[in-house]
CSV table of N, CA and C in Angstrom, one decimal:
chain,number,residue,atom,x,y,z
H,1,UNK,N,144.5,91.9,83.9
H,1,UNK,CA,143.3,92.7,84.1
H,1,UNK,C,142.0,91.8,84.1
H,2,UNK,N,141.1,92.1,85.0
H,2,UNK,CA,139.9,91.2,85.1
H,2,UNK,C,138.9,91.8,84.1
H,3,UNK,N,138.0,90.9,83.7
H,3,UNK,CA,136.9,91.2,82.7
H,3,UNK,C,135.9,92.0,83.5
H,4,UNK,N,135.4,93.2,82.9
H,4,UNK,CA,134.4,94.0,83.6
H,4,UNK,C,133.1,93.2,83.8
H,5,UNK,N,132.3,93.5,84.8
H,5,UNK,CA,131.0,92.9,85.0
H,5,UNK,C,130.0,93.8,84.4
H,6,UNK,N,129.6,93.5,83.1
H,6,UNK,CA,128.7,94.4,82.3
H,6,UNK,C,127.3,94.2,82.8
H,7,UNK,N,126.6,95.3,82.9
H,7,UNK,CA,125.2,95.2,83.3
H,7,UNK,C,124.4,96.0,82.2
H,8,UNK,N,123.3,95.4,81.8
H,8,UNK,CA,122.4,96.1,80.8
H,8,UNK,C,121.7,97.3,81.4
H,9,UNK,N,121.7,98.4,80.7
H,9,UNK,CA,121.0,99.6,81.2
H,9,UNK,C,119.5,99.3,81.3
H,10,UNK,N,118.9,99.9,82.4
H,10,UNK,CA,117.4,99.7,82.5
H,10,UNK,C,116.7,100.5,81.5
H,11,UNK,N,117.3,101.4,80.8
H,11,UNK,CA,116.7,102.2,79.7
H,11,UNK,C,116.7,101.4,78.4
H,12,UNK,N,117.4,100.3,78.3
H,12,UNK,CA,117.4,99.5,77.1
H,12,UNK,C,116.2,98.6,77.0
H,13,UNK,N,115.6,98.6,75.8
H,13,UNK,CA,114.4,97.8,75.7
H,13,UNK,C,114.8,96.4,75.1
H,14,UNK,N,113.9,95.4,75.3
H,14,UNK,CA,114.2,94.0,74.8
H,14,UNK,C,114.2,94.1,73.3
H,15,UNK,N,115.2,93.4,72.7
H,15,UNK,CA,115.2,93.3,71.2
H,15,UNK,C,115.8,94.5,70.5
H,16,UNK,N,116.1,95.5,71.2
H,16,UNK,CA,116.7,96.7,70.5
H,16,UNK,C,118.2,96.8,70.9
H,17,UNK,N,118.9,97.8,70.3
H,17,UNK,CA,120.3,98.0,70.6
H,17,UNK,C,120.3,98.3,72.1
H,18,UNK,N,121.2,97.7,72.8
H,18,UNK,CA,121.3,97.9,74.3
H,18,UNK,C,122.6,98.5,74.7
H,19,UNK,N,122.5,99.3,75.7
H,19,UNK,CA,123.7,99.9,76.3
H,19,UNK,C,124.1,99.1,77.6
H,20,UNK,N,125.3,98.9,77.7
H,20,UNK,CA,125.9,98.1,78.9
H,20,UNK,C,126.8,99.0,79.7
H,21,UNK,N,126.8,98.9,81.0
H,21,UNK,CA,127.7,99.7,81.8
H,21,UNK,C,128.5,98.7,82.8
H,22,UNK,N,129.7,99.2,83.1
H,22,UNK,CA,130.5,98.5,84.1
H,22,UNK,C,131.3,99.5,84.8
H,23,UNK,N,131.8,99.1,86.0
H,23,UNK,CA,132.7,100.0,86.7
H,23,UNK,C,134.0,99.4,86.9
H,24,UNK,N,135.1,100.2,87.1
H,24,UNK,CA,136.4,99.7,87.4
H,24,UNK,C,136.7,99.9,88.9
H,25,UNK,N,137.7,99.2,89.4
H,25,UNK,CA,138.1,99.4,90.8
H,25,UNK,C,138.4,100.9,91.2
H,26,UNK,N,138.8,101.7,90.2
H,26,UNK,CA,139.1,103.1,90.4
H,26,UNK,C,137.9,104.0,90.3
H,27,UNK,N,136.7,103.4,90.0
H,27,UNK,CA,135.5,104.2,89.9
H,27,UNK,C,135.1,104.7,88.5
H,28,UNK,N,136.0,104.4,87.5
H,28,UNK,CA,135.7,104.8,86.2
H,28,UNK,C,134.5,104.0,85.7
H,29,UNK,N,133.7,104.6,84.9
H,29,UNK,CA,132.5,103.9,84.3
H,29,UNK,C,132.8,103.6,82.9
H,30,UNK,N,132.5,102.4,82.5
H,30,UNK,CA,132.7,101.9,81.1
H,30,UNK,C,131.3,101.8,80.5
H,31,UNK,N,131.2,102.2,79.2
H,31,UNK,CA,130.0,102.1,78.4
H,31,UNK,C,130.3,101.4,77.1
H,32,UNK,N,129.3,100.5,76.7
H,32,UNK,CA,129.4,99.9,75.4
H,32,UNK,C,128.0,99.7,74.9
H,33,UNK,N,127.9,99.5,73.6
H,33,UNK,CA,126.6,99.3,72.9
H,33,UNK,C,126.7,97.9,72.3
H,34,UNK,N,125.5,97.2,72.3
H,34,UNK,CA,125.5,95.8,71.9
H,34,UNK,C,125.9,95.6,70.5
H,35,UNK,N,125.7,96.5,69.6
H,35,UNK,CA,126.1,96.4,68.2
H,35,UNK,C,127.6,96.5,68.0
H,36,UNK,N,128.3,97.2,68.9
H,36,UNK,CA,129.7,97.3,68.7
H,36,UNK,C,130.4,97.1,70.1
H,37,UNK,N,130.4,95.9,70.6
H,37,UNK,CA,130.9,95.7,72.0
H,37,UNK,C,132.4,95.9,72.1
H,38,UNK,N,133.1,95.9,71.0
H,38,UNK,CA,134.6,96.2,71.2
H,38,UNK,C,134.9,97.7,71.4
H,39,UNK,N,133.9,98.5,71.1
H,39,UNK,CA,134.1,100.0,71.3
H,39,UNK,C,133.6,100.3,72.7
H,40,UNK,N,134.5,100.7,73.6
H,40,UNK,CA,134.2,101.0,75.0
H,40,UNK,C,134.6,102.5,75.3
H,41,UNK,N,133.6,103.2,75.8
H,41,UNK,CA,133.8,104.6,76.2
H,41,UNK,C,134.0,104.6,77.7
H,42,UNK,N,134.8,105.5,78.2
H,42,UNK,CA,135.1,105.7,79.6
H,42,UNK,C,134.6,107.1,80.1
H,43,UNK,N,134.1,107.1,81.3
H,43,UNK,CA,133.6,108.3,81.8
H,43,UNK,C,133.6,108.2,83.4
H,44,UNK,N,133.2,109.3,84.0
H,44,UNK,CA,133.1,109.3,85.5
H,44,UNK,C,131.7,109.4,85.9
H,45,UNK,N,131.4,109.2,87.2
H,45,UNK,CA,130.0,109.2,87.7
H,45,UNK,C,129.3,110.6,87.5
H,46,UNK,N,130.0,111.7,87.7
H,46,UNK,CA,129.4,113.0,87.5
H,46,UNK,C,129.1,113.3,86.0
H,47,UNK,N,130.0,112.9,85.2
H,47,UNK,CA,129.7,113.1,83.7
H,47,UNK,C,128.6,112.3,83.2
H,48,UNK,N,128.5,111.0,83.7
H,48,UNK,CA,127.4,110.1,83.3
H,48,UNK,C,126.1,110.7,83.8
H,49,UNK,N,126.1,111.1,85.0
H,49,UNK,CA,124.9,111.7,85.6
H,49,UNK,C,124.4,112.9,84.8
H,50,UNK,N,125.3,113.8,84.4
H,50,UNK,CA,125.0,114.9,83.5
H,50,UNK,C,124.4,114.5,82.2
H,51,UNK,N,125.0,113.5,81.6
H,51,UNK,CA,124.6,112.9,80.3
H,51,UNK,C,123.2,112.4,80.4
H,52,UNK,N,122.9,111.6,81.4
H,52,UNK,CA,121.6,111.0,81.6
H,52,UNK,C,120.5,112.1,81.8
H,53,UNK,N,120.9,113.1,82.7
H,53,UNK,CA,120.0,114.2,82.9
H,53,UNK,C,119.7,115.0,81.6
H,54,UNK,N,120.7,115.2,80.8
H,54,UNK,CA,120.5,115.9,79.5
H,54,UNK,C,119.6,115.1,78.5
H,55,UNK,N,119.7,113.7,78.6
H,55,UNK,CA,118.9,112.9,77.7
H,55,UNK,C,117.5,112.7,78.1
H,56,UNK,N,117.2,112.8,79.4
H,56,UNK,CA,115.8,112.6,79.8
H,56,UNK,C,114.9,113.7,79.3
H,57,UNK,N,113.7,113.3,79.0
H,57,UNK,CA,112.7,114.3,78.7
H,57,UNK,C,112.4,115.2,79.9
H,58,UNK,N,112.3,116.5,79.6
H,58,UNK,CA,112.1,117.5,80.6
H,58,UNK,C,110.7,117.3,81.2
H,59,UNK,N,110.6,117.2,82.4
H,59,UNK,CA,109.2,117.1,83.1
H,59,UNK,C,108.6,118.4,83.3
H,60,UNK,N,107.4,118.5,83.0
H,60,UNK,CA,106.7,119.8,83.2
H,60,UNK,C,106.4,119.9,84.7
H,61,UNK,N,106.7,121.1,85.2
H,61,UNK,CA,106.4,121.4,86.6
H,61,UNK,C,105.0,121.9,86.7
H,62,UNK,N,104.3,121.5,87.7
H,62,UNK,CA,103.0,121.9,88.1
H,62,UNK,C,103.1,122.9,89.2
H,63,UNK,N,102.5,124.1,89.0
H,63,UNK,CA,102.5,125.2,90.0
H,63,UNK,C,101.2,125.3,90.7
H,64,UNK,N,100.4,124.2,90.8
H,64,UNK,CA,99.1,124.3,91.5
H,64,UNK,C,99.3,124.3,92.9
C-alpha cells in the first residue's frame, strides 16, 4: 500500500491544530488531525461535503 499524499486543509490556521486530507485510488477520503496523526477517519465525497456545509456559519441572505 502506498503512503497517502496528505494535504493541509485551507481551514486550518498556522500554529493551531490542523486537519489533513488525502484521497485513495477508490475515491475514499481520509482525514486526520495533527495532534493524533495515527487516528485516520474515512469518508466519501458526499459525506464530507455535507459535514463542511454543516460546519460553515450560515450566511444571511439579503432580500433587497
